[in-house]
Short mmCIF file of C-alpha atoms in Angstrom, two decimals:
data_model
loop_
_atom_site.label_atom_id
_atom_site.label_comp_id
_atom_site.label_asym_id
_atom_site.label_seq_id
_atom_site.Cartn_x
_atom_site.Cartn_y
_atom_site.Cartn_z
CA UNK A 149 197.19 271.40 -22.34
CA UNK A 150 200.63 271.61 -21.61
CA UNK A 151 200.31 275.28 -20.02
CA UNK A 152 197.16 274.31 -17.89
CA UNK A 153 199.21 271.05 -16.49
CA UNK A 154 202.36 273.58 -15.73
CA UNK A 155 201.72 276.66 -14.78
CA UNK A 156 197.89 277.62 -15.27
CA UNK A 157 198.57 280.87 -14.11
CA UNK A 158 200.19 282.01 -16.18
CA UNK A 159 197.97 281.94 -18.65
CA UNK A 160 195.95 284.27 -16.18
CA UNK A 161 198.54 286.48 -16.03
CA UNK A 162 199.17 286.83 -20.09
CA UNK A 163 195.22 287.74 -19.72
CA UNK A 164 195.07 290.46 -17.23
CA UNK A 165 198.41 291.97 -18.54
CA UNK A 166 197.61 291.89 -22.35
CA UNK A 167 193.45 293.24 -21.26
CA UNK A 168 195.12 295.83 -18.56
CA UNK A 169 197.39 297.56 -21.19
CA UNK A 170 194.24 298.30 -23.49
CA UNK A 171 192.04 299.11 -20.50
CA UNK A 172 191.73 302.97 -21.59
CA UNK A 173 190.77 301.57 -24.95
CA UNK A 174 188.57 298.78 -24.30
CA UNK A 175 186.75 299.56 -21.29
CA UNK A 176 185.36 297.19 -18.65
CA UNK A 177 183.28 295.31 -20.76
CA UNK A 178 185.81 295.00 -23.50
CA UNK A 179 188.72 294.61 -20.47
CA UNK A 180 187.03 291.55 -19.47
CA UNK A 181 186.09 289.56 -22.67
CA UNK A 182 190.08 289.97 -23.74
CA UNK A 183 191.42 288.53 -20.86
CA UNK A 184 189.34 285.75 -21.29
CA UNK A 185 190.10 285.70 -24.67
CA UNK A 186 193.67 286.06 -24.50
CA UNK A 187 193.77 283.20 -22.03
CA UNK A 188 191.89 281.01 -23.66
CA UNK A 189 193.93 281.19 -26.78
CA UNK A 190 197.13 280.26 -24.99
CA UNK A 191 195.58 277.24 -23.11
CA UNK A 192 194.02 276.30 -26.56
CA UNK A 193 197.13 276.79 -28.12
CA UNK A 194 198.64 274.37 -25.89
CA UNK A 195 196.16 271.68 -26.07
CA UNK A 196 197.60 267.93 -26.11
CA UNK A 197 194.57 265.94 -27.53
CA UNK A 198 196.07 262.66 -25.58
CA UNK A 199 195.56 263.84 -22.08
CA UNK A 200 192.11 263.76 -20.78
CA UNK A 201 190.14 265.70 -17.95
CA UNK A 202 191.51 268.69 -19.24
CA UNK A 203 188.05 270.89 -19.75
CA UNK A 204 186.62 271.26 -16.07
CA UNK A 205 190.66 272.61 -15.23
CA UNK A 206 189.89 274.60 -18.66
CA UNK A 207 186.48 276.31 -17.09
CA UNK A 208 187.76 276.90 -13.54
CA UNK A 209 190.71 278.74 -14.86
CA UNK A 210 188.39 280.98 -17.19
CA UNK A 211 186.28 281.67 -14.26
CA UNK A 212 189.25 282.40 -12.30
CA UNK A 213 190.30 284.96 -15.03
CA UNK A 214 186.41 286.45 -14.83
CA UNK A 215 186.91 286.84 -10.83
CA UNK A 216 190.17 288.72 -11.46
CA UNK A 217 189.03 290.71 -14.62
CA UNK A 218 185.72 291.95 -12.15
CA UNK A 219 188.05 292.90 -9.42
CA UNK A 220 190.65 294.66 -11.05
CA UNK A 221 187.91 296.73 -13.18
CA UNK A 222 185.97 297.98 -10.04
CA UNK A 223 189.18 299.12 -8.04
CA UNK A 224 190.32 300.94 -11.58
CA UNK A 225 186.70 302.16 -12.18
CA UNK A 226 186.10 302.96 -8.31
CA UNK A 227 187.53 306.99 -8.47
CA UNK A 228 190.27 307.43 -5.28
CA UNK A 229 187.50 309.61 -2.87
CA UNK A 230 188.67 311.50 0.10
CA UNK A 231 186.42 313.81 1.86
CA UNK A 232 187.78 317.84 1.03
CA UNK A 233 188.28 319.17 4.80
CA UNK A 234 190.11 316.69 6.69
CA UNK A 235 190.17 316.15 10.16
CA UNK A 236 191.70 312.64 11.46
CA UNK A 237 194.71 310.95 13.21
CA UNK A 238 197.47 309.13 11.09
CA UNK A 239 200.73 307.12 11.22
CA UNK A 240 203.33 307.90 9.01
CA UNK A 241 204.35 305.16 6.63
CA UNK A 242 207.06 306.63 4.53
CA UNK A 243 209.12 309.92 3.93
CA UNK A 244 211.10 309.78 0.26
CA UNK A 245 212.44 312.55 -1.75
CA UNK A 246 210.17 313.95 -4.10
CA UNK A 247 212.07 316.07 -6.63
CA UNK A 248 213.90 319.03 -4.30
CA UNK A 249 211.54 318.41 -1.39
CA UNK A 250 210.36 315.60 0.12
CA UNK A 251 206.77 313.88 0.55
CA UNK A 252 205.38 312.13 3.43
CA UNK A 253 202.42 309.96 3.80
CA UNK A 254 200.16 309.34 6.45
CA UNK A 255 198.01 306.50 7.03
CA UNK A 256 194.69 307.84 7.87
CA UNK A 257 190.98 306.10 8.59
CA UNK A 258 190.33 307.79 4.92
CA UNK A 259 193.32 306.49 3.38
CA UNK A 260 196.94 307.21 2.48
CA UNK A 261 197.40 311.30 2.28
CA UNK A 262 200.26 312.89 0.87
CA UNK A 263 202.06 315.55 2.24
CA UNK A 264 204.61 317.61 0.59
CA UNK A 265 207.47 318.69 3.03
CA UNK A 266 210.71 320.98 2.00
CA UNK A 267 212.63 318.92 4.42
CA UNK A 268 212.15 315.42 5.53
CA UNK A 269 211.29 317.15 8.86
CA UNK A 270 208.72 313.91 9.74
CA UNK A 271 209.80 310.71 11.06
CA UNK A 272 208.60 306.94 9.88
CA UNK A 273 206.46 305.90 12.59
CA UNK A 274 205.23 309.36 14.03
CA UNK A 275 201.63 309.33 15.03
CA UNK A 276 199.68 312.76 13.79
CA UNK A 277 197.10 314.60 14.25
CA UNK A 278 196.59 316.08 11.33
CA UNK A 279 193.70 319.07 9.85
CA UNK A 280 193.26 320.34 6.49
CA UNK A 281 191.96 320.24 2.61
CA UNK A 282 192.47 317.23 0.28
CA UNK A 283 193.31 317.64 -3.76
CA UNK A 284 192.86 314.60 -5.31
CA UNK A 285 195.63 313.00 -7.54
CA UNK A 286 196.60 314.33 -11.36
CA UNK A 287 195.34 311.29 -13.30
CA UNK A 288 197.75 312.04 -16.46
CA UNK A 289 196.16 310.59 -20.38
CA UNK A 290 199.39 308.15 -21.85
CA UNK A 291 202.59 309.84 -22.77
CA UNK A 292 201.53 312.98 -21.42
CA UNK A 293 203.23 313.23 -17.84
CA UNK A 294 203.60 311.68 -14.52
CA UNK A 295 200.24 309.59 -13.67
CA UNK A 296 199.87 310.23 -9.74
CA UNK A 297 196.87 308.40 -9.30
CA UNK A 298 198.33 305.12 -10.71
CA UNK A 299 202.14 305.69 -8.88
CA UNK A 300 200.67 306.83 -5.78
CA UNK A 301 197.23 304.59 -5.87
CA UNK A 302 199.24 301.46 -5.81
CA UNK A 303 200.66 302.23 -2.20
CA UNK A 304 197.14 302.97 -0.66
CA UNK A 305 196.99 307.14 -0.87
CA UNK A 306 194.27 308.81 -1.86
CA UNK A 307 194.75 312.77 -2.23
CA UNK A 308 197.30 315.31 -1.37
CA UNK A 309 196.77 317.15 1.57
CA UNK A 310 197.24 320.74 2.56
CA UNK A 311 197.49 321.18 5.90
CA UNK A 312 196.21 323.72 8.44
CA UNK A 313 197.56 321.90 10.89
CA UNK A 314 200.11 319.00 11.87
CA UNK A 315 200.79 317.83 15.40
CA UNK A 316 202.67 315.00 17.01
CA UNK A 317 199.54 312.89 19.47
CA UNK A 318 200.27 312.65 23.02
CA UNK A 319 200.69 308.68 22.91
CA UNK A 320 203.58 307.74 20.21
CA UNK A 321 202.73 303.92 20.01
CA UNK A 322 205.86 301.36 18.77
CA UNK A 323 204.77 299.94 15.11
CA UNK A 324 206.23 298.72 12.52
CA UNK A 325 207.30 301.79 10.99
CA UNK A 326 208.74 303.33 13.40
CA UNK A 327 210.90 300.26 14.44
CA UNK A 328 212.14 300.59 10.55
CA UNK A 329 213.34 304.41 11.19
CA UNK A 330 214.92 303.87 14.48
CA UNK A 331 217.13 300.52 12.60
CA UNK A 332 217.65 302.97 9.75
CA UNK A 333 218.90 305.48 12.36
CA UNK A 334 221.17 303.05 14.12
CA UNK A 335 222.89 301.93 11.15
CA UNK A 336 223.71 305.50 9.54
CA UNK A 337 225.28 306.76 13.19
CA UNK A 338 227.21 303.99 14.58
CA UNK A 339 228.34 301.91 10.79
CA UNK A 340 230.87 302.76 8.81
CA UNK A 341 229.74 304.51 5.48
CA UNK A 342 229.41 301.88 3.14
CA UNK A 343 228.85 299.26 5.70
CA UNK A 344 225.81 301.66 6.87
CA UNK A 345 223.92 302.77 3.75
CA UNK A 346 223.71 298.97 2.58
CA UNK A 347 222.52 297.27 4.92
CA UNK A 348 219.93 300.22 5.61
CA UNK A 349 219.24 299.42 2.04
CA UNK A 350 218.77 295.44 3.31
CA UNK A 351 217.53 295.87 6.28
CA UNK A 352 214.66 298.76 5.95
CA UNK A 353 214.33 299.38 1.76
CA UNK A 354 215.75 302.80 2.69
CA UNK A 355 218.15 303.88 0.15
CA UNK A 356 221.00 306.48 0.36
CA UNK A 357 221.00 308.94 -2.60
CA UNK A 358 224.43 309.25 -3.62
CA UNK A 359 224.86 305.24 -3.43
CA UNK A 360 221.36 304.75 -5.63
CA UNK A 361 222.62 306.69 -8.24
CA UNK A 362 226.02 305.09 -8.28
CA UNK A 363 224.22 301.86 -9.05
CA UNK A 364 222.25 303.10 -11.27
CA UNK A 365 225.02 304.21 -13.20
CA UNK A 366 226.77 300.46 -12.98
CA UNK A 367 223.53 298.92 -14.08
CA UNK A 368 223.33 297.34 -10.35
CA UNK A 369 220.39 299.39 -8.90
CA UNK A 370 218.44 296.16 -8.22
CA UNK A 371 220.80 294.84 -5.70
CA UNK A 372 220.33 297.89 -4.06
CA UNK A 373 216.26 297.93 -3.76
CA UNK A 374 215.43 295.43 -2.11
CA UNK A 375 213.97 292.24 -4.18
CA UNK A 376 213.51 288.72 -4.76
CA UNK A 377 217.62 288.57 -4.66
CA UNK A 378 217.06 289.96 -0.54
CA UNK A 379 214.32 288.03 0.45
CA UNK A 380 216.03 284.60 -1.31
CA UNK A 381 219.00 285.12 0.85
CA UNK A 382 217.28 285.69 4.05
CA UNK A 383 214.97 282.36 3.33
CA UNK A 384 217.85 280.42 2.28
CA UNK A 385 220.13 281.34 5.53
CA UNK A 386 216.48 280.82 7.91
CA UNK A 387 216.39 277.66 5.97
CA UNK A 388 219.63 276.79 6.76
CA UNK A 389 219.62 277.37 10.66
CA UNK A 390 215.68 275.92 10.52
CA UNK A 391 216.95 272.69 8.98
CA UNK A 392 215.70 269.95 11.58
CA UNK A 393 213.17 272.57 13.36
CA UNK A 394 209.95 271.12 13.75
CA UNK A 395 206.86 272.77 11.71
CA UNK A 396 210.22 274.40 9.45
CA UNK A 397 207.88 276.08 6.76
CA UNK A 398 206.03 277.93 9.46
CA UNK A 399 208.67 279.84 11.30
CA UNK A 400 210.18 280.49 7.83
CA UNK A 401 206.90 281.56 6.84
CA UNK A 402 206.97 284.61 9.61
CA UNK A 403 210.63 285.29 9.43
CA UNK A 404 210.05 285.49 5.43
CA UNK A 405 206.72 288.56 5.80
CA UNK A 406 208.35 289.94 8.83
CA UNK A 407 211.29 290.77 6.70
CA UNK A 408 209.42 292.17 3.57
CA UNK A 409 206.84 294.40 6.00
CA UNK A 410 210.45 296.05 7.99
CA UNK A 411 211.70 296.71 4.35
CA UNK A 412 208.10 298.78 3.64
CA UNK A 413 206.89 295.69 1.42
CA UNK A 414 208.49 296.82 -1.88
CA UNK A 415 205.96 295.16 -4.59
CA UNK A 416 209.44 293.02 -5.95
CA UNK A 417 209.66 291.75 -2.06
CA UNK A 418 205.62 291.39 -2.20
CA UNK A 419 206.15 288.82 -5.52
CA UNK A 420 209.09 287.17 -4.18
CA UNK A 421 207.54 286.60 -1.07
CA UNK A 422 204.44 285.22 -2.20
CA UNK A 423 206.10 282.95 -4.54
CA UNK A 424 208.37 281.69 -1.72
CA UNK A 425 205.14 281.44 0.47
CA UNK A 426 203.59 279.36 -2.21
CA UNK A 427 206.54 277.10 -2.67
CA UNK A 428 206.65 276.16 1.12
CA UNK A 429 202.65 275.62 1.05
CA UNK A 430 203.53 272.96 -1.64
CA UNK A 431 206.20 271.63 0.84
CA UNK A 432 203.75 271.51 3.91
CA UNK A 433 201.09 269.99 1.57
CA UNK A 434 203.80 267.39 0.35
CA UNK A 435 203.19 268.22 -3.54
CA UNK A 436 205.63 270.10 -5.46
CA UNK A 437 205.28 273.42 -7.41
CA UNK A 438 206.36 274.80 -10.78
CA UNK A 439 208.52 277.81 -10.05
CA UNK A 440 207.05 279.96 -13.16
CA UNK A 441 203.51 278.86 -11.56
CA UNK A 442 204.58 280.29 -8.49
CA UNK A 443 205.74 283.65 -10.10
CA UNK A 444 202.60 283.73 -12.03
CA UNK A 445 200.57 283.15 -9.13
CA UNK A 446 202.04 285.55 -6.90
CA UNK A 447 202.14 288.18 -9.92
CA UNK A 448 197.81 287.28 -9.97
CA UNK A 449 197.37 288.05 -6.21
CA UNK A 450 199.32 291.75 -6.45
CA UNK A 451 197.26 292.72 -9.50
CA UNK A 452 193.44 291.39 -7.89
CA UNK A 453 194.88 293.27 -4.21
CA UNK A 454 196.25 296.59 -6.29
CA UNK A 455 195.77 296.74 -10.18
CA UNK A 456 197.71 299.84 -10.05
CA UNK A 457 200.73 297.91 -9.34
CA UNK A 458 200.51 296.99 -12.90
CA UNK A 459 201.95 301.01 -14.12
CA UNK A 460 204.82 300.09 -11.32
CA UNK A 461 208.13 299.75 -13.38
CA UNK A 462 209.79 297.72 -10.12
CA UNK A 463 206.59 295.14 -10.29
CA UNK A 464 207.37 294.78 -14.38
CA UNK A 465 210.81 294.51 -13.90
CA UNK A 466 210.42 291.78 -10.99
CA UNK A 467 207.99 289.85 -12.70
CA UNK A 468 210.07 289.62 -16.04
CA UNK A 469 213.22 288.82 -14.54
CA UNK A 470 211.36 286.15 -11.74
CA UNK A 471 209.99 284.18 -14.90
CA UNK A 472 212.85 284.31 -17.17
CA UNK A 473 214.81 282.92 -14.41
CA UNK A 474 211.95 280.28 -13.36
CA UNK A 475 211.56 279.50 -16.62
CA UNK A 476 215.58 278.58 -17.20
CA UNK A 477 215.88 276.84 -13.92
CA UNK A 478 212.47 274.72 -15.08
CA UNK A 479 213.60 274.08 -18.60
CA UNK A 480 216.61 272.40 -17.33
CA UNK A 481 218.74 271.37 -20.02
CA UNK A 482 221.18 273.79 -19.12
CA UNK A 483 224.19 272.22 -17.09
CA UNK A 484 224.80 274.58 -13.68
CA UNK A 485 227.50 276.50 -14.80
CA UNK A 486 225.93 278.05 -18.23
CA UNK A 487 222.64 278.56 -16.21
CA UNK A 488 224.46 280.93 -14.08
CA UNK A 489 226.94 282.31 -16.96
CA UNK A 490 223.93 283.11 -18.91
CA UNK A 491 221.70 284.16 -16.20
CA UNK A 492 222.93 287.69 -16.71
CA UNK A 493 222.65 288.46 -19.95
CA UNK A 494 219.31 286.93 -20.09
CA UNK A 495 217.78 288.91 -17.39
CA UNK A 496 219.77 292.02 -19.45
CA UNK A 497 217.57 291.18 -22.40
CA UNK A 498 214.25 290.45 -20.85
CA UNK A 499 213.81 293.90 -19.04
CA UNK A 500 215.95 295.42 -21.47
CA UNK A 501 212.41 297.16 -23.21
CA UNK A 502 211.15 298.65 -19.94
CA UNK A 503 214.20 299.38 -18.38
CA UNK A 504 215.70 301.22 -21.51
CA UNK A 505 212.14 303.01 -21.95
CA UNK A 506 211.62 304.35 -18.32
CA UNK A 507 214.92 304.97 -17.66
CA UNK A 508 216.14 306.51 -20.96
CA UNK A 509 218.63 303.92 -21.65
CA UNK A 510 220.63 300.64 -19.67
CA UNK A 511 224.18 300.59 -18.96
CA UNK A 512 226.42 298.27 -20.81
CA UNK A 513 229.15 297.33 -18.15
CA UNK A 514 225.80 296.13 -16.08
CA UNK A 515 226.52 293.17 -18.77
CA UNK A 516 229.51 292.40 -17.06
CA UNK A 517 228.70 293.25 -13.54
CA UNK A 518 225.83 291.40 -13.05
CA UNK A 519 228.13 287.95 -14.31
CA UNK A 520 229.57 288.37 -10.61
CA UNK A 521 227.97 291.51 -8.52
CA UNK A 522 225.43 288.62 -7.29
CA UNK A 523 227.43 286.70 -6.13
CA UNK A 524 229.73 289.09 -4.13
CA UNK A 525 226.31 290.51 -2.30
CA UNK A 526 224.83 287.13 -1.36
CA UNK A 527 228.29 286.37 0.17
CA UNK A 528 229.03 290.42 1.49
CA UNK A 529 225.55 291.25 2.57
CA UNK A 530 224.68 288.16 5.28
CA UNK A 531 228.63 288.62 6.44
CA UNK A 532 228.35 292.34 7.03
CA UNK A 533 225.00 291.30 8.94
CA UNK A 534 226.77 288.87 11.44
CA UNK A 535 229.68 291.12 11.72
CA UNK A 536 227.10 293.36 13.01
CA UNK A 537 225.73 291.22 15.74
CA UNK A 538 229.17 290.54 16.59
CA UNK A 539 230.02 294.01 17.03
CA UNK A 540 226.75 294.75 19.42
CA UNK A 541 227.74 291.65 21.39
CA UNK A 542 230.79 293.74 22.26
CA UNK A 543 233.37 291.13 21.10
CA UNK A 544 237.01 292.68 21.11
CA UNK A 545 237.66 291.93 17.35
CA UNK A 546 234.38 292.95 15.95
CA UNK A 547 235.25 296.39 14.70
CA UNK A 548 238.65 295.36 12.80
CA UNK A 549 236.08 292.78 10.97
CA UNK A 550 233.83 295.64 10.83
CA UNK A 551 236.41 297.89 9.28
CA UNK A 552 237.36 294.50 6.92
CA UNK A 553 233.72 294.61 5.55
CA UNK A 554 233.64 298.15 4.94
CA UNK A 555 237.22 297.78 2.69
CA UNK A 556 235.01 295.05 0.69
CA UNK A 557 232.33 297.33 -0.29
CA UNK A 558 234.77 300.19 -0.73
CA UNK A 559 236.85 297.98 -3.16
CA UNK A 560 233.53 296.37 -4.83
CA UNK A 561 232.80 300.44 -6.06
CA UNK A 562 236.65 301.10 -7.16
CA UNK A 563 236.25 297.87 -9.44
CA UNK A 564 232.65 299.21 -10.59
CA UNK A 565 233.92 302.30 -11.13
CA UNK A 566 236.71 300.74 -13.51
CA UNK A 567 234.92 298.64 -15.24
CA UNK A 568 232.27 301.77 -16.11
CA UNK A 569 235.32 303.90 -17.02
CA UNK A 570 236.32 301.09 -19.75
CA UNK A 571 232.77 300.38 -20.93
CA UNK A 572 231.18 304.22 -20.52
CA UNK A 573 228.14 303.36 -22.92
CA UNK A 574 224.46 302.56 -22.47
CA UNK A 575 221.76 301.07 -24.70
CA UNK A 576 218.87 303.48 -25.73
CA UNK A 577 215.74 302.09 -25.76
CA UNK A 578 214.90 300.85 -30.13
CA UNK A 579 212.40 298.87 -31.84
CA UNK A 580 214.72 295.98 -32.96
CA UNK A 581 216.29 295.18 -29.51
CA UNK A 582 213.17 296.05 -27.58
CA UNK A 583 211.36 293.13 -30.05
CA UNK A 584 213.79 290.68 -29.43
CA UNK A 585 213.81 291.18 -25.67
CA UNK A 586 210.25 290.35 -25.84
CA UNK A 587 210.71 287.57 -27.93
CA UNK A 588 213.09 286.02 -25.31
CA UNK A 589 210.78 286.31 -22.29
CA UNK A 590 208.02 284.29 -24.94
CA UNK A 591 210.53 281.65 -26.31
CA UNK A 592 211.90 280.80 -22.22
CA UNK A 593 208.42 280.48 -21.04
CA UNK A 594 207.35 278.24 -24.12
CA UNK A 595 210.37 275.95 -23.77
CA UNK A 596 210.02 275.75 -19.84
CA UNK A 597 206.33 274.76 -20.80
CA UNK A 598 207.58 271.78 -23.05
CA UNK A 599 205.74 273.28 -26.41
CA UNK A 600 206.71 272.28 -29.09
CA UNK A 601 209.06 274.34 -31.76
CA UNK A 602 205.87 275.48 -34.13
CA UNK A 603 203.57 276.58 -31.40
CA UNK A 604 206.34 278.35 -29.35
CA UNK A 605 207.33 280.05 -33.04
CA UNK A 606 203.58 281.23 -32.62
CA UNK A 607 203.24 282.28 -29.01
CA UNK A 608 206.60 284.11 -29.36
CA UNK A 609 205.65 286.17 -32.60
CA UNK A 610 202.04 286.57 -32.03
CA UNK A 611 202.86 287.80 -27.61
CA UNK A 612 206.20 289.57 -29.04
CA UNK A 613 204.22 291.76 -31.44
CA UNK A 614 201.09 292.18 -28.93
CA UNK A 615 203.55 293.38 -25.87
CA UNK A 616 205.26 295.91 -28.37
CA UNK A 617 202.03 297.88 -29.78
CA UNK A 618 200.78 297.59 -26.20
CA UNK A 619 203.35 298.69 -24.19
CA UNK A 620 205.97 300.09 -25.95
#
């Protein structure tokens, strides 16, 4: 079994995605017995008869899939309970704009509570005490509305809450949080513009307006939130100054999850950093690991710790493009320079059906954009970083190579902004495209798997036309 030599988790994950999109449907019983089924077929489907010892691997990873099928029903079964007059003491964990207000929520001994605010007149970090009724979430049926119980369920809250009252404790203790605000803070008063609002972007997940619809626009938005494409940089330039340190996978290990918990641990920085965490326990261990195992793997451990992550469009989108490109880079009979030249327009075409559906269509000059955009921001964003630290050190020249940075970004958006002006279109979302994109995701992982051409035919017309009546 080619797939359970490779990358048996990903077999897993075909399971738990293909039972999780029918769960309305099928129910827990049915839920189960698909994901089992599903993964069996695609280990089956892969079976070499030459290679032996393959069936106790076979079992363990259909138990594995039974765990993870039991877990994920209970927390989707389990109804999100809050108690209806609330009295308790919270942190607050985020503040984001919620249509023309803004919500808040706080971190209680009951849960995460929502808070609706017409201004974001709360801080990150601000301790509360905090007195009032709960509503629970609007649990929307499919295609009929905003689901708040699955959006809001993956991050941990439970109910809205009304408040009767809302007060600041006494003691204001430093956590996490509030560190994030007061870097956020730092970086909007004393940066330039530009300079500012990205690396608040890199540095705390906190995105300006204005700027996250400009990327949006330019088909860029995802080197804006922050992603596998941050957390890669900041491992490779630890990994770089950690080269001879002693017990090296360690201190990149906390430098790696203190990064992704100061950025609010996105679920795109949750996968990437779990895949880089599994990656450097193969290098501690001494035995090397299959980069779309790794994806898989970490993909696994988000669903079993919050199934609801599954309705997240930035977990979809991460997952898709984290495979397609583990699954090129593991294929490897691309020479360096077409791996990269097609690295764009493959990723374009993999989240091409849930990008165009959720968002109501993808930008065409992201095409182009993405060829080099990549590359400019692993190069601009670490630069604009040290140029920082230069300029708090007080060094005389800092702010003209503060000033230098800023003209970079400034110029980066002019060229954007061209390039949208000669190539205004966008893709809506359609059946054909949407199929193939599908397809493509199927036919890299089959090829990265070493299948041959008749069963990766199979896999990528029998998954293609699955995904597309399930999701789409």
């Amino acid at each position: 079994m080619t797939v359970l030599a490779r990358a048996p988790f990903l077999a897993v994950l075909a399971g738990l995605v293909v039972a999780m999109g029918v769960e309305e449907r099928a129910g827990a019983f049915g839920m189960t017995l698909l994901a089992l089924f599903v993964t069996a077929g695609i280990l089956l489907c892969s079976f070499i008869r030459e290679r032996g010892g393959q069936w106790p691997l076979f079992i363990l990873v259909l138990c594995l899939v039974l765990s993870a099928s039991a877990r994920i029903t209970f927390v989707l079964k389990r109804p999100l309970s809050c108690p209806l007059h609330v009295r308790a003491e919270g942190t607050v964990t985020e503040v984001r704009p919620w249509g023309r207000a803004h919500v808040a929520v706080l971190d209680t001994p009951h849960g995460g509570l929502l808070l609706r605010l017409p201004f974001a007149s709360l801080t990150e970090g601000t301790r509360l005490a905090a007195e009032g009724v709960s509503r629970p979430l609007r649990r929307s049926a499919r295609g009929e509305g905003f689901d708040e119980e699955r959006f809001w369920g993956a991050y941990g809250v439970v109910a809205w809450l009304s408040p009767s009252r809302l007060e600041p404790t006494l003691e204001q203790p430093w956590n996490i949080h509030r560190l994030r605000f007061e870097v956020s803070r730092f970086l909007v008063i004393h940066l330039p513009d530009r300079t500012g609002a990205y690396l608040r972007a890199a540095w705390t997940g906190q995105r300006d307006e204005a700027l996250n619809e400009a990327h949006r626009a330019w088909g860029t938005a995802h080197l804006l939130a922050v992603s596998g494409f941050h957390v890669g940089i900041v491992v490779l330039c630890a990994s770089s100054l950690l080269r001879r340190a002693r017990l090296r996978p360690l201190w990149i290990s906390l430098l790696l999850w203190g990064y992704v918990l100061l950025t609010g641990g996105a679920p795109s920085a949750l996968r990437a950093g779990l895949m880089i965490q599994a990656a450097l326990l193969g290098e501690l261990l001494g035995r090397p690991s299959s980069s779309v195992n790794s994806v898989a793997l970490a993909a696994v451990c988000l669903l079993c710790f919050s199934p609801r992550l599954f309705w997240n469009v930035g977990w979809r989108l991460s997952v898709l493009a984290a495979l397609v490109i583990a699954a090129m880079h593991e294929e490897g009979s691309l020479k360096r320079t077409w791996f990269w030249l097609g690295l764009s327009p493959a990723v374009w075409l993999a989240t091409f059906p849930q990008a165009a559906y959720v968002f109501e269509g993808v930008p065409l000059a992201g095409l182009l954009l993405n060829l080099f955009a990549p590359g400019f921001f692993a190069f601009a964003l670490p630069l604009a970083s040290l140029v920082v630290v230069l300029y708090l050190m007080g060094l005389p020249w800092a702010p003209w190579l503060l000033e230098a940075v800023e003209g970079a970004f400034i110029l980066w958006e002019k060229l954007a902004d061209l390039l949208l002006g000669i190539i205004p279109w966008s893709v809506a979302w359609g059946p054909f495209l949407s199929w193939c994109g599908t397809g493509f995701v199927f036919l890299c992982l089959c090829r990265a798997m070493r299948l041959p051409w008749l069963r990766t035919l199979w896999l990528m017309l029998l998954g293609s036309l699955t995904a597309f009546l399930i999701f789409l």
